[in-house]
Each structure stands twice: as C-alpha cells, then as structure tokens.
Coordinates of C-alpha atoms in Angstrom, one line a residue:
M1 CA 41.1 21.9 14.4
D2 CA 40.7 20.2 17.8
V3 CA 39.1 22.6 20.3
V4 CA 40.5 20.6 23.3
A5 CA 44.0 21.0 21.9
L6 CA 43.4 24.8 21.5
R7 CA 42.3 25.1 25.1
T8 CA 45.3 23.1 26.2
F9 CA 47.7 25.3 24.3
V10 CA 46.2 28.5 25.8
A11 CA 46.4 27.0 29.3
V12 CA 50.1 26.2 28.8
A13 CA 50.8 29.6 27.3
E14 CA 49.1 31.3 30.3
T15 CA 50.6 29.2 33.1
G16 CA 54.0 28.7 31.5
Q17 CA 54.2 25.0 32.6
F18 CA 52.8 21.8 31.2
Q19 CA 52.1 20.5 34.7
A20 CA 50.3 23.6 35.8
A21 CA 48.2 23.5 32.7
A22 CA 47.5 19.8 33.4
D23 CA 46.4 20.6 36.9
E24 CA 44.1 23.4 35.6
L25 CA 42.5 21.1 33.0
G26 CA 42.2 18.1 35.3
V27 CA 44.3 15.8 33.1
S28 CA 47.8 14.3 33.2
Q29 CA 50.9 16.1 32.0
Q30 CA 51.3 13.3 29.4
A31 CA 47.9 14.2 28.0
V32 CA 48.9 17.8 27.7
S33 CA 52.1 17.0 25.9
K34 CA 50.2 14.7 23.4
R35 CA 47.6 17.5 22.7
I36 CA 50.2 20.1 22.1
A37 CA 52.2 17.7 19.8
A38 CA 49.1 16.9 17.8
L39 CA 48.2 20.6 17.4
E40 CA 51.8 21.4 16.3
R41 CA 51.7 18.6 13.7
H42 CA 48.3 19.8 12.4
I43 CA 49.5 23.4 11.8
E44 CA 53.0 22.3 11.0
V45 CA 54.8 24.8 13.3
T46 CA 56.4 24.7 16.8
L47 CA 54.3 26.7 19.2
L48 CA 56.0 26.0 22.5
V49 CA 59.6 25.7 23.4
R50 CA 60.5 23.7 26.6
T51 CA 63.0 25.3 29.0
S52 CA 64.5 24.4 32.3
R53 CA 61.9 26.6 34.0
G54 CA 58.9 25.3 32.0
S55 CA 57.9 26.4 28.5
R56 CA 57.8 29.6 26.5
L57 CA 56.0 30.6 23.3
S58 CA 57.9 30.4 20.1
L59 CA 57.6 33.3 17.6
D60 CA 54.9 31.3 15.8
G61 CA 53.3 30.6 19.2
Q62 CA 53.1 34.3 20.0
V63 CA 51.4 35.0 16.6
F64 CA 49.0 32.0 17.1
L65 CA 47.9 32.7 20.7
P66 CA 45.6 35.7 20.2
H67 CA 43.8 33.9 17.4
A68 CA 43.4 30.8 19.5
R69 CA 41.9 32.9 22.3
K70 CA 39.4 34.5 19.8
V71 CA 38.4 31.0 18.6
L72 CA 37.7 29.8 22.1
A73 CA 35.8 33.0 23.0
A74 CA 33.6 32.6 19.9
I75 CA 32.9 29.0 20.9
A76 CA 32.0 30.0 24.4
Q77 CA 29.7 32.7 23.1
A78 CA 28.0 30.2 20.8
E79 CA 27.5 27.7 23.6
Q80 CA 26.1 30.4 25.8
A81 CA 23.7 31.5 23.1
V82 CA 21.9 28.2 23.0
R83 CA 21.7 27.5 26.7
P84 CA 18.2 27.7 28.3
A85 CA 17.2 31.3 29.0
S86 CA 20.1 32.6 26.9
R87 CA 18.0 33.0 23.8
P88 CA 14.3 33.6 23.0
L89 CA 11.9 30.7 23.0
R90 CA 10.8 30.2 19.4
V91 CA 7.2 29.1 19.1
D92 CA 5.3 28.2 15.9
V93 CA 1.7 29.4 16.2
L94 CA 0.6 28.3 12.8
N95 CA -1.4 31.5 12.0
R96 CA -1.4 34.8 13.9
R97 CA -5.1 35.2 14.0
I98 CA -6.1 31.9 15.6
S99 CA -6.2 30.7 19.1
P100 CA -2.6 29.5 19.7
A101 CA -1.2 32.9 18.6
Q102 CA -3.7 34.7 20.9
A103 CA -2.9 32.4 23.8
V104 CA 0.9 33.1 23.4
Y105 CA 0.2 36.8 23.1
R106 CA -1.8 36.8 26.4
F107 CA 1.0 34.8 28.0
Y108 CA 3.5 37.5 26.9
R109 CA 1.2 40.3 28.1
S110 CA 1.0 38.7 31.5
R111 CA 4.8 38.3 31.6
P112 CA 6.4 41.0 29.4
E113 CA 9.8 40.3 30.8
V114 CA 10.0 36.9 29.0
D115 CA 11.9 36.6 25.8
L116 CA 10.1 34.7 23.1
D117 CA 9.6 34.8 19.3
A118 CA 6.3 33.8 17.7
V119 CA 6.7 32.5 14.1
T120 CA 4.4 30.8 11.6
L121 CA 5.5 27.7 9.8
S122 CA 2.2 28.0 7.8
T123 CA 3.5 26.0 4.8
E124 CA 4.3 22.9 7.0
N125 CA 1.8 20.2 7.8
A126 CA 1.7 18.8 11.4
A127 CA 4.2 16.0 10.8
Q128 CA 6.6 18.5 9.2
A129 CA 6.2 20.9 12.1
A130 CA 6.9 18.1 14.6
Q131 CA 10.1 17.4 12.6
A132 CA 11.0 21.1 12.7
V133 CA 10.7 21.0 16.5
L134 CA 12.8 17.8 16.7
E135 CA 15.5 19.4 14.5
G136 CA 15.5 22.6 16.6
T137 CA 14.2 24.9 13.9
V138 CA 11.6 26.0 16.5
D139 CA 11.3 25.1 20.2
A140 CA 7.6 24.3 20.2
S141 CA 4.6 24.2 17.9
F142 CA 0.8 24.1 18.2
R143 CA -0.6 21.4 15.9
A144 CA -3.5 19.0 15.7
L145 CA -1.2 16.0 15.3
R146 CA -2.2 12.4 14.8
A147 CA -1.1 10.2 17.7
D148 CA 0.7 7.9 15.3
Q149 CA 2.7 10.8 13.8
V150 CA 4.4 11.8 17.0
P151 CA 8.1 11.1 16.4
T152 CA 10.4 9.7 19.1
G153 CA 11.9 12.6 21.0
I154 CA 8.8 14.8 20.9
N155 CA 6.5 15.3 23.9
T156 CA 2.9 16.4 23.3
E157 CA 0.4 18.1 25.6
R158 CA -3.2 18.9 24.9
L159 CA -3.2 22.4 26.5
L160 CA -5.4 24.3 24.1
D161 CA -8.6 22.6 23.0
T162 CA -10.5 25.3 21.2
P163 CA -14.3 25.1 20.9
L164 CA -15.7 25.8 17.5
E165 CA -18.3 28.5 16.7
L166 CA -20.5 29.1 13.7
L167 CA -20.0 32.5 12.0
V168 CA -22.9 33.8 9.8
G169 CA -24.3 37.0 8.4
P170 CA -27.4 38.7 9.7
G171 CA -29.6 37.2 7.0
H172 CA -28.7 33.6 7.7
L173 CA -31.4 31.2 9.0
L174 CA -29.5 30.6 12.2
A175 CA -28.4 34.2 12.8
D176 CA -30.6 34.7 15.8
A177 CA -29.8 31.4 17.5
S178 CA -28.0 31.6 20.9
Q179 CA -26.4 28.3 20.2
V180 CA -26.7 25.4 17.7
S181 CA -25.7 21.8 17.6
P182 CA -23.6 20.2 14.8
A183 CA -26.7 18.3 13.8
D184 CA -28.5 21.6 13.1
L185 CA -25.8 22.4 10.5
A186 CA -26.7 19.5 8.2
G187 CA -27.9 20.9 4.9
H188 CA -26.2 24.2 5.4
R189 CA -23.2 25.1 3.3
I190 CA -20.1 25.7 5.4
W191 CA -17.3 27.4 3.5
I192 CA -13.8 27.3 4.8
P193 CA -11.5 28.7 2.1
G194 CA -7.9 27.7 2.2
I195 CA -8.2 24.1 3.3
R196 CA -5.2 22.4 1.8
P197 CA -5.0 18.6 1.2
G198 CA -2.5 16.9 3.5
T199 CA -2.8 19.4 6.3
E200 CA -4.1 18.7 9.8
W201 CA -7.0 21.1 9.5
A202 CA -8.1 19.3 6.3
A203 CA -8.1 16.0 8.2
F204 CA -10.0 17.7 11.1
Y205 CA -12.8 19.1 9.0
Q206 CA -13.1 15.8 7.1
A207 CA -13.6 14.0 10.4
L208 CA -16.1 16.6 11.5
S209 CA -18.0 16.3 8.3
E210 CA -18.2 12.5 8.5
A211 CA -19.2 12.5 12.1
F212 CA -22.1 14.9 11.7
G213 CA -23.0 14.7 8.0
L214 CA -22.0 18.2 7.3
S215 CA -21.2 19.9 4.0
I216 CA -17.8 21.6 4.5
D217 CA -15.9 22.8 1.4
A218 CA -13.1 25.1 0.3
L219 CA -14.4 25.7 -3.2
G220 CA -13.2 28.7 -5.0
P221 CA -10.2 31.0 -4.6
N222 CA -9.1 32.1 -1.2
F223 CA -9.0 36.0 -1.2
G224 CA -8.3 36.3 2.5
D225 CA -10.3 37.0 5.7
E226 CA -11.8 40.2 4.5
A227 CA -13.3 38.6 1.4
L228 CA -14.7 35.8 3.6
M229 CA -16.4 38.3 5.9
D230 CA -17.8 40.2 3.0
A231 CA -19.3 37.0 1.6
L232 CA -20.8 36.0 4.9
A233 CA -22.4 39.4 5.4
D234 CA -24.0 39.3 1.9
S235 CA -25.3 35.7 2.1
A236 CA -28.4 34.2 3.7
S237 CA -27.1 30.6 3.3
L238 CA -23.3 30.7 3.7
A239 CA -21.6 30.0 7.0
T240 CA -18.1 29.2 8.3
L241 CA -16.5 27.8 11.4
I242 CA -14.0 29.5 13.6
G243 CA -12.4 28.9 17.0
S244 CA -13.7 30.6 20.0
G245 CA -10.3 32.1 20.7
D246 CA -9.7 33.2 17.1
R247 CA -9.4 36.9 16.4
Y248 CA -11.3 38.0 13.3
L249 CA -12.2 41.6 12.5
W250 CA -15.0 42.9 10.3
T251 CA -16.8 46.2 9.8
Q252 CA -19.7 47.0 12.1
T253 CA -22.2 47.1 9.2
H254 CA -21.5 43.4 8.4
D255 CA -23.3 42.5 11.7
L256 CA -21.8 39.0 11.7
R257 CA -22.8 36.6 14.5
R258 CA -20.6 34.2 16.4
I259 CA -22.8 31.3 17.6
P260 CA -21.4 28.7 20.0
L261 CA -21.8 25.0 19.1
H262 CA -23.0 22.5 21.7
D263 CA -24.5 19.0 22.1
P264 CA -21.7 18.1 21.5
T265 CA -19.2 20.9 21.3
P266 CA -16.6 20.2 18.6
I267 CA -13.1 21.2 19.7
Y268 CA -10.0 21.8 17.6
P269 CA -7.3 19.9 19.5
H270 CA -4.2 22.2 19.4
V271 CA -1.4 20.1 20.8
L272 CA 1.8 21.7 22.1
L273 CA 4.8 19.9 20.6
F274 CA 8.2 20.3 22.2
R275 CA 11.4 18.3 22.5
S276 CA 11.7 15.7 25.2
G277 CA 13.9 17.1 28.0
D278 CA 13.7 20.7 26.9
H279 CA 14.1 22.8 30.0
H280 CA 13.9 26.3 28.5
P281 CA 12.4 28.3 31.4
V282 CA 10.0 30.2 29.1
L283 CA 8.7 26.9 27.7
T284 CA 8.0 25.7 31.3
A285 CA 6.3 29.0 32.1
L286 CA 4.2 28.9 28.9
R287 CA 3.0 25.3 29.7
E288 CA 2.0 26.3 33.2
H289 CA 0.2 29.4 31.9
L290 CA -1.8 27.4 29.3
G291 CA -2.6 24.7 31.9
T292 CA -4.2 27.2 34.2
T293 CA -5.8 29.7 31.7
G294 CA -7.1 27.4 29.0
P295 CA -10.8 27.7 27.9
R296 CA -13.4 26.0 30.1
L297 CA -14.9 23.1 28.2
P298 CA -18.3 21.6 28.5
H299 CA -18.5 17.9 29.3
D300 CA -19.9 17.0 25.9
V301 CA -17.0 17.7 23.6
W302 CA -16.1 16.1 20.4
A303 CA -12.6 15.7 18.8
P304 CA -11.3 13.4 16.1
G305 CA -10.3 10.0 17.5
W306 CA -6.9 10.3 15.9
A307 CA -5.9 13.4 17.8
A308 CA -2.8 13.1 20.0
R309 CA -3.5 13.5 23.7

C-alpha cells in the first residue's frame, strides 16, 4: 500500500477539503485527487464522498481512518528509531578480552551517558565484518583489514595500533627480561591456540613469522584462556603473544610475565570500519576519543604491509 496515499487520505479526512490537504502537503489539488483515487482502487472501496462544502468520510472511510493513522504512526516510529542518536551505536569488538573491547569500555566509562552496544562477530573474518558494517548489521567494527579488501562505501581509520607483548611463565628463559626484540624470539615456540585459517589474525601472525623467522603455531585443541595460562605457568619453553591493551587474568601463583617487544615493536593494526557518511554522534565521539587516548607508540614499529591505513 502506498504510504504517500495514506498520508494524503488522512490529511483530507482531517481538513475536510482536498485543497486544504493539498496546501498542507505542498502538492496540487489534482495530485491529491489522483492519490485518493488510486488508494480507493487498491482497497476497492469509496473512502471519501465529495460534497458542496468539501468532502466527508464514507462509512468505509470512517472504519479505515484509525487503521491508516496507526500505520503512519508505526512508520514514523520506525523512521525515528534509525535516525542518528535515536538508537544505540552497535560496535563489533571481535573479542571482549582484547584491546578494542577495552578501549570501547574505557570510552563508555568516560561518558556513561552514551548509548552503545558492544557485540562480537567472532565467527566473521575481516572482509565479512566489513560487509556486515556495509549492510548495517553493525555500525562499526575493529579489524585488521587488508587495504585491498575495503569495500566501496566503507571508511577506515587506524585508531588503535596495539603493541604486542610476550607472555611467559616464571621458568622461561626470557622471564626476567625487561624487554625483548622479535629477533630474540627466534628458536622459541610461540603458541597461540585458536588461530583459524582465513582470519585476519592468521594472516597477521603469518606475516610476523615470515618477517622475523619466528615459530608461531596453533597446534592442539583450544581449551580457552585459563588452559593457556596454566600451560605457560608450567612450561620453561612455551610463550605466547598478547596485545598490550588485552585483559587476561591468571592466578597469582602462576607468576606470568608480560614483556614488551621492541626494536622493532610489532603492532596489531586494529582498523575502525564504519559506513561512509555515518554521522551517528556516538560514533563521532568514539573516533575522537580513540584519536586522543590511543597508546603511545615508539618510532620503530612494525605492521604487515597489507594493513589498511
């Protein structure tokens, strides 16, 4: 059913005159007459009866009018719901323990009045996440997206480059180091369970391995973060890599060590993806927040050459 025709019918019913409705709608009286005629043909009843003083509702028109108003009210409510600032900003943070989720949480803590919804499209790869943003499933997403995979209609901003750290148990050879270089990790087994082929983090760690001759694997089942922490605490040779802003918890007796990497400092290039022309005020505020509160990076950083900028 034509919404324009419904609005026209309600306007005529409320004003009692075709010309008055035309003036209210900013169209000609002829256009109003055509819309009403088309609506009556569609529902196969006469809604308005012309009189010498204007028009009046037929019996069918009297029955139809409250339903028409309800339809128009529902449409207005739906339109209002998707206008900027009328609904929460929906942000994909990939994983709730890693740097993007923590950055969005800090943003919310600094502005608790903002309305946002943090979600995890954890089964999607970067290209699929970008498509989800484009289609409006989410408003924004943090991903390490290849520059050649950015679809038309998507803007990208590198607002959250996250330095990597080595995480080891107290018996590891490097446990007492204040910092290490990627070259120092050659020959050590770096275990990152959960790396899935086709994901952006798989591509990232492959590029990191090739750049510095590292042995990074995801062998064995992934039993979750607690099992990883247990394995690191019990091993003198096992290590993993985490982001400096990632939030991991372990028992005090594990005595795990977070060791910064330098010379160069590998960074995970979290790119904020959002639709071109999106003016949601919370998105604008989030971008400004990340631009001023992001981690301070050394001058000697390394990132994959394919990362979008």
